[in-house]
Amino acid sequence: MVENAPLTIPLWYINESTGYWVEEGEAILEGNKYIGNVNHFCFWNCDETNDFIYIEGIITDENQNAMTNYQVIIKEISSGITGVDWTDQNGVFAGAVPKDKDLSIEILDNCGEIIYSHFIGPYSADAIIPTITVTTTENFVTIAGNLTNCETGKHSQ
């Protein structure tokens, strides 16, 4: 990402009274680090301003079952900046992405292996991505039984 890094980048701090980020000063790229001076102690951030839009999508398996708790990684191609989300109980993922930028999406299984990869975007407005169907080879097993508390002899299902 260093080869695409701007020579200067705005500095931001969180205004604890309002809860908003406030731009103040800039940091200068020196080698592979940004160096900046701040005039008070608080949480600071070096960040470029970008226009963002909101996207969401659904991930299902080949039987149209929602894929729950799968990691979704969306990367801006030109900068390599990455965002991460996990699918909810309905297989839904969502979040803000840079407006008008080429993106890639990867879906990882529970072992961290990429099970789906594709280019998406660019998007100029909020968007719902068509349902992504992923063929899985995972086999899930249901385990049932009783847990016994050895001290009290009580058990629960």
Coordinates of C-alpha atoms in Angstrom, one line a residue, residues 3-147:
E3 CA 3.4 2.8 -3.2
N4 CA -0.1 4.2 -3.4
A5 CA 0.1 6.3 -0.2
P6 CA -0.4 10.1 -0.4
L7 CA 2.5 12.3 0.7
T8 CA 0.3 13.9 3.3
I9 CA -2.8 12.8 5.1
P10 CA -5.2 14.6 7.4
L11 CA -5.0 14.1 11.2
W12 CA -8.3 13.7 13.1
Y13 CA -9.2 13.6 16.7
I14 CA -12.5 12.6 18.4
N15 CA -14.3 15.4 20.1
E16 CA -15.5 13.8 23.3
S17 CA -18.2 16.3 23.8
T18 CA -19.9 15.9 20.4
G19 CA -18.7 12.4 19.5
Y20 CA -17.6 13.6 16.0
W21 CA -14.2 13.4 14.4
V22 CA -12.5 16.8 13.9
E23 CA -9.8 17.4 11.3
E24 CA -6.8 19.2 12.7
G25 CA -3.4 19.2 11.0
E26 CA -1.7 16.7 8.8
A27 CA 0.8 13.9 8.9
I28 CA 3.7 13.6 6.4
L29 CA 4.8 10.3 4.8
E30 CA 8.4 9.5 5.8
G31 CA 9.5 6.2 4.5
N32 CA 6.7 3.8 5.3
K33 CA 5.3 5.8 8.3
Y34 CA 3.2 8.9 8.7
I35 CA 4.6 11.5 11.1
G36 CA 2.5 14.2 12.6
N37 CA 2.4 16.6 15.6
V38 CA -0.6 17.0 17.8
N39 CA -1.3 19.7 20.3
H40 CA -3.3 17.8 22.9
F41 CA -3.7 14.2 24.1
C42 CA -6.7 12.2 23.1
F43 CA -7.6 9.5 20.4
W44 CA -6.1 10.6 17.0
N45 CA -6.5 9.1 13.6
C46 CA -4.6 9.5 10.3
D47 CA -7.1 9.1 7.5
E48 CA -8.1 10.3 4.1
T49 CA -11.6 11.5 3.6
N50 CA -13.6 9.4 1.2
D51 CA -17.2 9.3 0.0
F52 CA -18.8 6.1 1.1
I53 CA -22.0 4.3 0.2
Y54 CA -23.7 1.5 2.0
I55 CA -23.9 -2.0 0.6
E56 CA -25.5 -5.2 1.8
G57 CA -25.8 -8.7 0.6
I58 CA -26.9 -12.2 1.5
I59 CA -24.8 -15.4 1.3
T60 CA -26.5 -18.8 0.9
D61 CA -25.3 -22.3 0.3
E62 CA -26.3 -24.3 -2.7
N63 CA -29.6 -25.3 -1.0
Q64 CA -30.5 -21.6 -0.4
N65 CA -29.8 -21.9 3.4
A66 CA -28.4 -18.8 5.0
M67 CA -24.6 -19.1 5.7
T68 CA -24.3 -17.8 9.3
N69 CA -21.1 -16.5 10.9
Y70 CA -19.0 -16.4 7.8
Q71 CA -16.3 -13.8 7.4
V72 CA -16.7 -11.4 4.5
I73 CA -13.8 -9.3 3.4
I74 CA -14.2 -6.4 1.0
K75 CA -11.1 -4.7 -0.4
E76 CA -10.7 -1.6 -2.4
I77 CA -8.5 -2.7 -5.4
S78 CA -6.5 0.5 -5.9
S79 CA -5.4 1.1 -2.3
G80 CA -5.7 -2.4 -0.7
I81 CA -7.8 -0.9 2.1
T82 CA -9.9 -3.7 3.6
G83 CA -13.1 -4.0 5.6
V84 CA -14.4 -7.0 7.4
D85 CA -17.9 -8.2 8.4
W86 CA -19.5 -11.5 9.5
T87 CA -22.8 -12.8 8.2
D88 CA -25.7 -12.7 10.7
Q89 CA -28.3 -15.5 11.3
N90 CA -29.9 -14.6 7.9
G91 CA -26.6 -14.8 6.0
V92 CA -26.6 -10.9 5.7
F93 CA -23.5 -8.8 5.6
A94 CA -23.4 -5.0 5.3
G95 CA -21.3 -1.9 5.6
A96 CA -19.8 1.2 4.2
V97 CA -17.5 1.0 1.1
P98 CA -15.8 3.7 -0.9
K99 CA -18.0 5.2 -3.5
D100 CA -17.1 4.7 -7.2
K101 CA -14.2 2.3 -6.5
D102 CA -13.5 -1.2 -7.8
L103 CA -13.8 -3.7 -5.1
S104 CA -13.2 -7.4 -4.4
I105 CA -15.1 -9.6 -2.1
E106 CA -13.9 -12.8 -0.4
I107 CA -15.9 -15.2 1.8
L108 CA -13.9 -17.3 4.3
D109 CA -15.1 -20.5 5.9
N110 CA -14.8 -21.3 9.6
C111 CA -11.2 -22.5 9.1
G112 CA -10.2 -19.2 7.4
E113 CA -10.0 -20.6 3.9
I114 CA -11.3 -18.6 1.0
I115 CA -14.4 -20.3 -0.4
Y116 CA -15.6 -17.5 -2.7
S117 CA -13.8 -14.6 -4.4
H118 CA -15.1 -12.1 -7.0
F119 CA -14.7 -8.5 -8.2
I120 CA -17.7 -6.2 -7.4
G121 CA -18.5 -2.5 -8.0
P122 CA -17.9 0.2 -8.5
Y123 CA -21.1 1.5 -6.8
S124 CA -22.1 5.2 -7.0
A125 CA -25.1 4.9 -4.6
D126 CA -26.2 2.6 -1.8
A127 CA -26.7 -0.9 -3.2
I128 CA -28.0 -4.4 -2.5
I129 CA -25.7 -7.0 -4.0
P130 CA -27.4 -10.0 -5.6
T131 CA -27.5 -13.1 -3.4
I132 CA -24.2 -14.9 -3.4
T133 CA -24.5 -18.7 -3.5
V134 CA -21.5 -20.6 -2.3
T135 CA -21.0 -24.3 -2.7
T136 CA -19.7 -25.7 0.6
T137 CA -18.1 -29.0 1.5
E138 CA -18.5 -28.5 5.2
N139 CA -20.4 -31.2 7.1
F140 CA -22.0 -30.1 10.3
V141 CA -22.8 -32.5 13.1
T142 CA -25.4 -32.0 15.9
I143 CA -24.3 -33.2 19.3
A144 CA -26.9 -33.7 22.0
G145 CA -26.5 -34.9 25.5
N146 CA -26.7 -34.1 29.2
L147 CA -24.2 -32.1 31.2

